[in-house]
Amino acid sequence: MFVPCEGSACPAFEGSTLLMPAVSVGNVGQLSVDLVIFTLGMSRIGYFYTDCLVPMIGNNPYATTEENATELCINAEVYAVPSKELVVLQIRSPFIKNKYSAFCQMLLSWVKSCGFAKVAVLSSSHAYQRNDQQLLGTSLRYLLSPAVQKTDSDQMQRLNWKQLEKIAAFPEVNDDAKVLHIPGGGITKLLFTESCTRGIQMVVLLKFCSEGDNIPDALALADYLNEWLHLTANQQQPGSPASTSSRWKIPSSWKLLFGSGLPPALF
């Protein structure tokens, strides 16, 4: 359930878009959401209280000064930028075993009760498990629930995007029976199928990738989202040549994505 920040009234979400990541291979969705929150300067308005995620606490991942660096963050927080009618749920820890379904039910009930216009899920899938069709063209794909087909399908076609291909349920036995398959996608498939059943407008954007340095994947997925929602324009970074301009600001926490380096005492 959503809990507003202390001293704040529960905000109105009706008509807004909810953006969230799936905890998936390479943490690409979570990294992309980091970029959106930090670039747009989104304010934290509360958190999502649930026992379905591994408990965690840490320092402010979007610190800009010594003062706000001491602020704490937890495993599921909610941010908003009212001018863009955008609400973001950032998830920072993995799910507890056998809690996937309970989380999806809780989340979608909240989406319904708040009157969100649509939900956008950023996810990823194992690149090495692609079928022949998925090897062709871009590594980015999308999915639309039936409820959102009328409003966004035409736009996806104008953007020349590729919908995620289904795979044969029984390869080499019956190639006509197709199923949705998102290996490494975490709760993506369950969340999407539940949204289809409940009539919720959901758009899934995902990237095929492998574990490793997933910063380029996160930037690509954030750009993919931006093509659709137009969240930010390309902006020149101070003191950098035009060729390295970017629309996304990198959070300070990304300096520690691969640890803090080798301690000099080792040598």
Tab-separated table of C-alpha atoms in Angstrom:
chain	number	residue	atom	x	y	z
A	1	MET	CA	0.000	0.000	0.000
A	2	PHE	CA	1.057	3.607	-0.595
A	3	VAL	CA	2.119	5.639	2.429
A	4	PRO	CA	2.670	9.403	1.910
A	5	CYS	CA	5.673	11.182	3.386
A	6	GLU	CA	5.233	12.335	6.968
A	7	GLY	CA	3.218	15.528	7.198
A	8	SER	CA	1.939	15.257	3.611
A	9	ALA	CA	-1.574	14.626	2.415
A	10	CYS	CA	-2.189	11.717	0.060
A	11	PRO	CA	-1.722	13.166	-3.447
A	12	ALA	CA	-4.203	12.746	-6.293
A	13	PHE	CA	-2.924	10.312	-8.922
A	14	GLU	CA	-5.972	10.210	-11.180
A	15	GLY	CA	-5.089	10.615	-14.848
A	16	SER	CA	-1.322	10.265	-14.278
A	17	THR	CA	1.035	7.697	-15.788
A	18	LEU	CA	2.708	5.300	-13.359
A	19	LEU	CA	6.250	4.354	-14.347
A	20	MET	CA	7.965	1.428	-12.621
A	21	PRO	CA	10.729	-1.115	-13.220
A	22	ALA	CA	10.652	-4.874	-13.105
A	23	VAL	CA	13.514	-6.402	-11.144
A	24	SER	CA	15.013	-8.200	-14.128
A	25	VAL	CA	18.304	-9.236	-15.737
A	26	GLY	CA	20.994	-6.557	-15.453
A	27	ASN	CA	18.668	-4.346	-13.345
A	28	VAL	CA	18.150	-2.370	-16.555
A	29	GLY	CA	14.647	-1.175	-15.681
A	30	GLN	CA	15.741	0.085	-12.267
A	31	LEU	CA	18.741	1.922	-13.726
A	32	SER	CA	16.538	3.557	-16.368
A	33	VAL	CA	14.086	4.694	-13.699
A	34	ASP	CA	17.056	6.181	-11.796
A	35	LEU	CA	17.829	8.289	-14.865
A	36	VAL	CA	14.241	9.535	-15.148
A	37	ILE	CA	13.959	10.441	-11.449
A	38	PHE	CA	17.302	12.259	-11.290
A	39	THR	CA	17.033	14.057	-14.642
A	40	LEU	CA	13.526	15.364	-13.956
A	41	GLY	CA	14.390	16.276	-10.367
A	42	MET	CA	11.391	14.314	-9.118
A	43	SER	CA	10.284	14.769	-5.524
A	44	ARG	CA	9.752	11.811	-3.220
A	45	ILE	CA	6.118	11.820	-2.105
A	46	GLY	CA	5.977	8.558	-0.185
A	47	TYR	CA	6.777	4.894	-0.277
A	48	PHE	CA	5.092	1.609	-1.155
A	49	TYR	CA	4.787	-0.522	1.969
A	50	THR	CA	4.929	-4.257	1.245
A	51	ASP	CA	6.312	-7.443	2.766
A	52	CYS	CA	6.951	-8.890	-0.697
A	53	LEU	CA	10.364	-7.236	-1.119
A	54	VAL	CA	13.606	-7.921	0.689
A	55	PRO	CA	13.954	-5.170	3.355
A	56	MET	CA	16.734	-2.649	2.749
A	57	ILE	CA	17.846	0.835	3.691
A	58	GLY	CA	20.579	3.028	2.290
A	59	ASN	CA	21.770	6.565	1.638
A	60	ASN	CA	20.104	8.939	-0.792
A	61	PRO	CA	20.946	7.614	-4.306
A	62	TYR	CA	20.212	11.017	-5.860
A	63	ALA	CA	22.352	13.140	-3.539
A	64	THR	CA	23.543	16.473	-4.921
A	65	THR	CA	24.964	18.045	-1.747
A	66	GLU	CA	26.555	16.894	1.504
A	67	GLU	CA	23.359	17.806	3.340
A	68	ASN	CA	20.948	15.635	1.347
A	69	ALA	CA	23.488	12.794	1.039
A	70	THR	CA	22.585	11.739	4.582
A	71	GLU	CA	18.910	11.206	3.717
A	72	LEU	CA	17.809	7.580	3.718
A	73	CYS	CA	16.033	5.522	1.082
A	74	ILE	CA	14.192	2.202	1.320
A	75	ASN	CA	13.220	-0.637	-1.011
A	76	ALA	CA	10.152	0.870	-2.714
A	77	GLU	CA	9.657	4.630	-2.975
A	78	VAL	CA	7.247	6.812	-4.928
A	79	TYR	CA	8.258	9.998	-6.756
A	80	ALA	CA	6.206	12.492	-8.756
A	81	VAL	CA	6.418	15.453	-11.110
A	82	PRO	CA	2.880	16.906	-11.350
A	83	SER	CA	3.664	19.116	-14.353
A	84	LYS	CA	4.185	15.995	-16.488
A	85	GLU	CA	1.447	13.932	-14.807
A	86	LEU	CA	4.084	11.324	-14.040
A	87	VAL	CA	4.403	9.148	-10.929
A	88	VAL	CA	7.347	6.780	-10.486
A	89	LEU	CA	7.589	3.716	-8.261
A	90	GLN	CA	11.260	2.778	-7.846
A	91	ILE	CA	11.983	-0.740	-6.590
A	92	ARG	CA	15.462	-1.280	-5.144
A	93	SER	CA	15.473	-4.851	-3.814
A	94	PRO	CA	14.545	-8.323	-5.107
A	95	PHE	CA	11.303	-10.115	-4.355
A	96	ILE	CA	10.913	-12.642	-1.583
A	97	LYS	CA	10.306	-16.149	-2.920
A	98	ASN	CA	6.634	-16.953	-3.621
A	99	LYS	CA	5.600	-13.309	-3.110
A	100	TYR	CA	5.406	-12.334	-6.804
A	101	SER	CA	1.672	-12.889	-7.149
A	102	ALA	CA	0.801	-11.108	-3.903
A	103	PHE	CA	2.798	-8.053	-4.974
A	104	CYS	CA	1.147	-7.926	-8.404
A	105	GLN	CA	-2.317	-8.130	-6.873
A	106	MET	CA	-1.510	-5.384	-4.349
A	107	LEU	CA	0.062	-3.129	-6.960
A	108	LEU	CA	-2.731	-3.466	-9.522
A	109	SER	CA	-5.379	-2.887	-6.851
A	110	TRP	CA	-3.568	0.362	-5.969
A	111	VAL	CA	-3.429	1.324	-9.657
A	112	LYS	CA	-7.186	0.775	-9.972
A	113	SER	CA	-8.087	2.626	-6.767
A	114	CYS	CA	-5.905	5.645	-7.648
A	115	GLY	CA	-7.238	5.958	-11.184
A	116	PHE	CA	-3.900	5.950	-13.020
A	117	ALA	CA	-4.391	6.519	-16.733
A	118	LYS	CA	-1.816	3.892	-17.650
A	119	VAL	CA	1.160	1.957	-16.306
A	120	ALA	CA	4.564	1.805	-18.010
A	121	VAL	CA	6.874	-1.045	-16.977
A	122	LEU	CA	10.585	-1.000	-17.848
A	123	SER	CA	12.092	-4.462	-18.043
A	124	SER	CA	14.742	-6.655	-19.652
A	125	SER	CA	15.188	-10.204	-20.878
A	126	HIS	CA	18.097	-12.584	-21.431
A	127	ALA	CA	19.700	-11.849	-24.796
A	128	TYR	CA	21.002	-15.410	-25.144
A	129	GLN	CA	17.476	-16.867	-25.030
A	130	ARG	CA	16.114	-14.991	-28.041
A	131	ASN	CA	14.501	-16.929	-30.869
A	132	ASP	CA	15.372	-16.369	-34.541
A	133	GLN	CA	12.862	-13.523	-34.998
A	134	GLN	CA	14.102	-11.697	-31.921
A	135	LEU	CA	17.668	-11.737	-33.232
A	136	LEU	CA	16.658	-9.453	-36.080
A	137	GLY	CA	16.775	-5.657	-35.843
A	138	THR	CA	16.738	-3.691	-32.622
A	139	SER	CA	17.156	-5.254	-29.170
A	140	LEU	CA	14.220	-3.187	-27.853
A	141	ARG	CA	10.635	-4.464	-27.734
A	142	TYR	CA	7.221	-3.426	-26.408
A	143	LEU	CA	3.963	-5.009	-25.236
A	144	LEU	CA	0.512	-3.414	-25.040
A	145	SER	CA	-2.371	-4.678	-22.948
A	146	PRO	CA	-5.738	-4.805	-24.798
A	147	ALA	CA	-7.014	-1.800	-22.814
A	148	VAL	CA	-4.264	0.457	-24.179
A	149	GLN	CA	-4.298	-0.757	-27.791
A	150	LYS	CA	-6.733	1.925	-28.959
A	151	THR	CA	-4.783	4.860	-27.525
A	152	ASP	CA	-1.148	3.890	-28.107
A	153	SER	CA	-0.975	1.238	-30.836
A	154	ASP	CA	-0.930	3.785	-33.681
A	155	GLN	CA	1.851	5.766	-32.019
A	156	MET	CA	4.012	2.651	-31.630
A	157	GLN	CA	3.568	1.922	-35.331
A	158	ARG	CA	4.527	5.493	-36.268
A	159	LEU	CA	7.665	5.095	-34.178
A	160	ASN	CA	8.395	1.893	-36.117
A	161	TRP	CA	8.758	-0.080	-32.887
A	162	LYS	CA	8.765	-3.871	-32.770
A	163	GLN	CA	6.300	-5.752	-30.584
A	164	LEU	CA	7.726	-8.610	-28.540
A	165	GLU	CA	7.382	-11.782	-30.558
A	166	LYS	CA	5.748	-14.813	-28.996
A	167	ILE	CA	7.493	-18.181	-29.194
A	168	ALA	CA	6.225	-21.653	-30.015
A	169	ALA	CA	4.779	-23.386	-26.968
A	170	PHE	CA	5.897	-26.773	-28.334
A	171	PRO	CA	8.884	-26.208	-30.654
A	172	GLU	CA	9.163	-28.634	-33.568
A	173	VAL	CA	5.898	-30.269	-32.466
A	174	ASN	CA	3.294	-27.538	-32.920
A	175	ASP	CA	4.641	-24.193	-34.110
A	176	ASP	CA	1.154	-22.678	-34.331
A	177	ALA	CA	0.621	-22.474	-30.573
A	178	LYS	CA	2.417	-19.307	-29.413
A	179	VAL	CA	3.098	-18.112	-25.872
A	180	LEU	CA	4.626	-15.030	-24.263
A	181	HIS	CA	8.116	-15.785	-22.970
A	182	ILE	CA	10.274	-13.269	-21.055
A	183	PRO	CA	13.221	-15.178	-19.537
A	184	GLY	CA	15.002	-13.119	-16.891
A	185	GLY	CA	12.117	-10.661	-16.810
A	186	GLY	CA	11.127	-11.207	-13.176
A	187	ILE	CA	7.488	-10.247	-12.577
A	188	THR	CA	7.073	-8.717	-16.057
A	189	LYS	CA	5.003	-11.518	-17.593
A	190	LEU	CA	2.817	-12.006	-14.506
A	191	LEU	CA	2.202	-8.269	-14.161
A	192	PHE	CA	1.329	-7.939	-17.845
A	193	THR	CA	-1.041	-10.908	-17.990
A	194	GLU	CA	-2.805	-9.780	-14.799
A	195	SER	CA	-3.222	-6.296	-16.298
A	196	CYS	CA	-4.743	-7.812	-19.426
A	197	THR	CA	-7.217	-9.740	-17.275
A	198	ARG	CA	-8.145	-6.707	-15.160
A	199	GLY	CA	-8.494	-4.305	-18.095
A	200	ILE	CA	-5.603	-2.095	-16.949
A	201	GLN	CA	-3.801	0.021	-19.533
A	202	MET	CA	-0.217	-1.261	-19.394
A	203	VAL	CA	2.748	-0.720	-21.681
A	204	VAL	CA	5.861	-2.867	-21.207
A	205	LEU	CA	9.146	-1.643	-22.686
A	206	LEU	CA	12.039	-4.092	-22.514
A	207	LYS	CA	15.556	-4.661	-23.786
A	208	PHE	CA	17.403	-7.881	-24.500
A	209	CYS	CA	20.673	-7.797	-22.576
A	210	SER	CA	23.253	-9.760	-20.615
A	211	GLU	CA	24.617	-9.290	-17.108
A	212	GLY	CA	27.627	-6.991	-16.873
A	213	ASP	CA	28.029	-3.260	-17.432
A	214	ASN	CA	24.375	-2.450	-18.114
A	215	ILE	CA	24.683	1.337	-18.168
A	216	PRO	CA	24.447	1.456	-22.006
A	217	ASP	CA	21.346	-0.763	-21.832
A	218	ALA	CA	19.752	1.548	-19.248
A	219	LEU	CA	20.441	4.621	-21.383
A	220	ALA	CA	19.004	2.901	-24.456
A	221	LEU	CA	15.846	1.858	-22.593
A	222	ALA	CA	15.413	5.366	-21.151
A	223	ASP	CA	15.744	6.821	-24.666
A	224	TYR	CA	13.158	4.298	-25.863
A	225	LEU	CA	10.749	5.482	-23.152
A	226	ASN	CA	11.460	9.096	-24.041
A	227	GLU	CA	10.495	8.525	-27.678
A	228	TRP	CA	7.028	7.666	-26.434
A	229	LEU	CA	6.461	10.009	-23.464
A	230	HIS	CA	8.762	12.932	-24.429
A	231	LEU	CA	9.953	13.441	-20.866
A	232	THR	CA	13.092	15.448	-21.604
A	233	ALA	CA	14.943	17.060	-24.493
A	234	ASN	CA	18.575	16.538	-25.428
A	235	GLN	CA	20.651	18.909	-23.294
A	236	GLN	CA	24.290	19.921	-23.530
A	237	GLN	CA	26.390	19.016	-20.522
A	238	PRO	CA	28.525	21.972	-19.269
A	239	GLY	CA	32.071	21.866	-20.589
A	240	SER	CA	31.483	18.907	-22.903
A	241	PRO	CA	31.618	18.833	-26.721
A	242	ALA	CA	28.386	18.599	-28.694
A	243	SER	CA	29.115	15.007	-29.646
A	244	THR	CA	28.799	13.903	-26.011
A	245	SER	CA	25.591	15.787	-25.173
A	246	SER	CA	22.931	13.715	-23.432
A	247	ARG	CA	19.363	14.080	-22.244
A	248	TRP	CA	20.021	12.120	-19.054
A	249	LYS	CA	21.809	13.164	-15.861
A	250	ILE	CA	23.771	10.403	-14.143
A	251	PRO	CA	22.943	9.929	-10.419
A	252	SER	CA	25.813	10.154	-7.953
A	253	SER	CA	25.079	6.597	-6.724
A	254	TRP	CA	26.171	5.196	-10.092
A	255	LYS	CA	29.792	5.855	-9.134
A	256	LEU	CA	29.549	2.775	-6.914
A	257	LEU	CA	27.815	0.400	-9.350
A	258	PHE	CA	30.939	-1.759	-9.430
A	259	GLY	CA	32.091	-1.134	-5.876
A	260	SER	CA	34.490	1.460	-4.514
A	261	GLY	CA	37.649	0.113	-6.120
A	262	LEU	CA	40.583	-1.816	-4.725
A	263	PRO	CA	41.904	-0.579	-1.363
A	264	PRO	CA	45.511	0.759	-1.695
A	265	ALA	CA	46.504	-1.288	1.363
A	266	LEU	CA	46.419	-4.410	-0.819
A	267	PHE	CA	49.525	-3.205	-2.593
